[in-house]
Amino acid sequence: MSFINDFNTEKIRKKNICIVGAGHVGLVTAACFSHMGHKVICVDNDKKKIASLNKLKIPFYEPELESLVKDSYKKKNLIFSSSLREGVKKSEIIFIAVGTPPQPDGSADLTSIEKVAIDIAKNINSYKLIVEKSTVPVQTGQKIKETINRYRAKCNRINFDIASNPEFLREGKAVNDFFFPERIVIGVETPRAEKILKELYMPIKTHIIVTDISTAELIKHACNSFLAMKISFINAIARICDLTGADVKKVAEAMGMDSRIGKKFLNAGVGYGGFCFPKDLEAFIYIARKLGYEFELLKAVKEINESQKTYFVEKIKRHLWILKGKNIGILGLSFKPNTDDMRFAPSIDIIDLFLQERATVSVYDPYAMKEAQRLFKGKKNILFGKDIYNTAKNCDCLCFLTEWEEFLEINFKRMKRIMRYPLIADGRNMFNKDLLEKEGFTYIGIGR
Ligand code: UGA
């Protein structure tokens, strides 16, 4: 499959690019730039990961990624290395896409970013454009610049630029989002940096927004927090719907028809998860406070999201009365469909709540079983289902926590025969409530 049919590849001026970090953002960016014909070296300090990438084993599931990596690797447009020195020396553009994990106080841990900046400083041999791709707190660009200036040899007067090019890729749709983005944001300080980045993204037909570095960094915070806010808003409305007998799906549908509101990200459910929203929100609340602003709105967004999981379990408990000794089936473990990523997935907290109540939980996910087995290793009362029906067998309640498409194909007549008690808890509001009730199920949704 080619994503560049529309582009005149001849016109693309081939660049030497280093991507630091072979995680979700880094690997996708490396695969996509190399697919455009650039020479890309993807560097990671995890030697095991690099060895396995060199065997063309992709460390996570992302649609289209494997075929792009294999193709570019064969064409020698993409290489993997654990030497940042090699990456820096060989490239003009360096994208930093290393992890910025959350710390206990909510701030992002920028140790890896600093380390990369120091290594770049030590190996800078010609002009470099250093681009932040990881989601970083506003003003990190400035810190990277100061670090490089501090650590490079005193006599080294080689010029470099810093830029910010925040990532808006969604997991599960990352490759598609790279080639067909709704906008590209570049934060730069010099015309040279602007020219290089505009040229790099020239084949992608979209709006390019050029700003200063702090604005670009802030755009990323603002986007993720706004999307999280939309989800928590509709979840709060769902709670009021439950109290009044109103239907949140209809409320969201009507709200979404107002183009000022928009229909996306108004699906009520067990809340958002993943490695982006929860951690980015925490980090933004932390930075805002450090800058002198208490972002109360975002604190409420976070609290609503947390409480959705307890609320969901409480709703089930109200039906089943005692959870101890009950069999609970969980379908869908990843934080959203089309990924095996379980980081901060609502399923983790929900499963824990059931286990605390001493229920037995059987779990199944089309892609995340390996990850689930790793995460829940050694926990008692948790069974790993072979498939949907095997998981549901003898259950007193079947919970849907991720809206995988294959769950829509479920034969509910068969399901009713194999469950001990026909209770469906639809944590993503994905099923037709009336149809399930007609089949004889008791249906619990969120706000309907
Ligand atoms: C998110 C953003 O959507 C991307 O633009 C951004 O680049 C990325 O974070 C990042 O910062 O790297 P992602 O975490 O892959 O992308 O997932 P989303 O599709 O945004 O979903 C996040 C969570 O919100 C999921 O758990 C999903 O189930 C939940 N969600 C989404 C809802 O509960 N309701 C909705 O209406 C939409």
GROMACS .gro file of N, CA and C and ligand atoms in nm, residues 167-171 220 224 227 231 265-267 271-273 276-277 280 335-336 428, ligand 1:
model
  100
  167GLU      N    1   0.271   1.660   1.779
  167GLU     CA    2   0.210   1.546   1.712
  167GLU      C    3   0.062   1.538   1.743
  168PHE      N    4  -0.020   1.517   1.642
  168PHE     CA    5  -0.164   1.502   1.668
  168PHE      C    6  -0.214   1.362   1.629
  169LEU      N    7  -0.120   1.268   1.610
  169LEU     CA    8  -0.157   1.132   1.568
  169LEU      C    9  -0.240   1.062   1.675
  170ARG      N   10  -0.341   0.988   1.628
  170ARG     CA   11  -0.417   0.905   1.721
  170ARG      C   12  -0.368   0.761   1.708
  171GLU      N   13  -0.354   0.693   1.820
  171GLU     CA   14  -0.316   0.551   1.812
  171GLU      C   15  -0.426   0.477   1.736
  220LYS      N   16  -0.049   2.211   2.151
  220LYS     CA   17  -0.064   2.068   2.181
  220LYS      C   18  -0.136   2.046   2.315
  224ASN      N   19  -0.526   1.859   2.340
  224ASN     CA   20  -0.555   1.738   2.417
  224ASN      C   21  -0.647   1.768   2.536
  227LEU      N   22  -1.009   1.820   2.412
  227LEU     CA   23  -1.075   1.693   2.376
  227LEU      C   24  -1.116   1.616   2.501
  231ILE      N   25  -1.503   1.503   2.647
  231ILE     CA   26  -1.543   1.370   2.695
  231ILE      C   27  -1.600   1.379   2.837
  265PHE      N   28  -1.608   1.323   1.975
  265PHE     CA   29  -1.565   1.323   2.116
  265PHE      C   30  -1.680   1.358   2.211
  266LEU      N   31  -1.798   1.315   2.173
  266LEU     CA   32  -1.913   1.332   2.263
  266LEU      C   33  -1.974   1.195   2.293
  267ASN      N   34  -1.890   1.090   2.293
  267ASN     CA   35  -1.941   0.957   2.329
  267ASN      C   36  -1.920   0.935   2.478
  271GLY      N   37  -1.490   0.658   3.031
  271GLY     CA   38  -1.385   0.760   3.042
  271GLY      C   39  -1.270   0.739   2.947
  272TYR      N   40  -1.188   0.841   2.938
  272TYR     CA   41  -1.071   0.832   2.847
  272TYR      C   42  -0.954   0.766   2.919
  273GLY      N   43  -0.868   0.702   2.840
  273GLY     CA   44  -0.745   0.644   2.893
  273GLY      C   45  -0.633   0.669   2.794
  276CYS      N   46  -0.183   0.945   2.654
  276CYS     CA   47  -0.179   1.088   2.619
  276CYS      C   48  -0.267   1.172   2.709
  277PHE      N   49  -0.397   1.155   2.702
  277PHE     CA   50  -0.486   1.245   2.777
  277PHE      C   51  -0.457   1.247   2.928
  280ASP      N   52  -0.106   1.405   2.983
  280ASP     CA   53  -0.094   1.543   2.935
  280ASP      C   54  -0.175   1.640   3.019
  335PHE      N   55  -0.719   0.072   2.569
  335PHE     CA   56  -0.786   0.198   2.607
  335PHE      C   57  -0.881   0.248   2.499
  336LYS      N   58  -0.867   0.191   2.379
  336LYS     CA   59  -0.960   0.220   2.268
  336LYS      C   60  -0.940   0.113   2.162
  428ARG      N   61  -1.943   0.158   2.671
  428ARG     CA   62  -1.915   0.249   2.558
  428ARG      C   63  -2.043   0.285   2.482
  449UGA     C1   64  -0.498   1.158   2.152
  449UGA     C2   65  -0.540   1.268   2.054
  449UGA     O1   66  -0.668   1.237   1.999
  449UGA     C3   67  -0.438   1.285   1.943
  449UGA     O2   68  -0.473   1.395   1.860
  449UGA     C4   69  -0.300   1.312   2.006
  449UGA     O3   70  -0.198   1.323   1.908
  449UGA     C5   71  -0.265   1.197   2.100
  449UGA     O4   72  -0.367   1.186   2.201
  449UGA     C6   73  -0.132   1.228   2.164
  449UGA     O5   74  -0.123   1.326   2.238
  449UGA     O6   75  -0.033   1.162   2.131
  449UGA     P1   76  -0.511   0.889   2.146
  449UGA     O7   77  -0.461   0.893   2.287
  449UGA     O8   78  -0.449   0.795   2.050
  449UGA     O9   79  -0.499   1.036   2.079
  449UGA    O10   80  -0.664   0.851   2.156
  449UGA     P2   81  -0.805   0.918   2.129
  449UGA    O11   82  -0.862   0.862   2.006
  449UGA    O12   83  -0.799   1.066   2.139
  449UGA    O13   84  -0.889   0.860   2.252
  449UGA     C7   85  -0.849   0.885   2.386
  449UGA     C8   86  -0.944   0.824   2.485
  449UGA    O14   87  -1.068   0.895   2.486
  449UGA     C9   88  -0.981   0.678   2.457
  449UGA    O15   89  -0.976   0.606   2.578
  449UGA    C10   90  -1.123   0.684   2.404
  449UGA    O16   91  -1.196   0.569   2.431
  449UGA    C11   92  -1.177   0.804   2.482
  449UGA     N1   93  -1.291   0.870   2.417
  449UGA    C12   94  -1.277   0.930   2.297
  449UGA    C13   95  -1.416   0.873   2.483
  449UGA    O17   96  -1.432   0.819   2.594
  449UGA     N2   97  -1.520   0.936   2.422
  449UGA    C14   98  -1.507   0.998   2.302
  449UGA    O18   99  -1.607   1.055   2.253
  449UGA    C15  100  -1.383   0.994   2.237
   0.00000   0.00000   0.00000
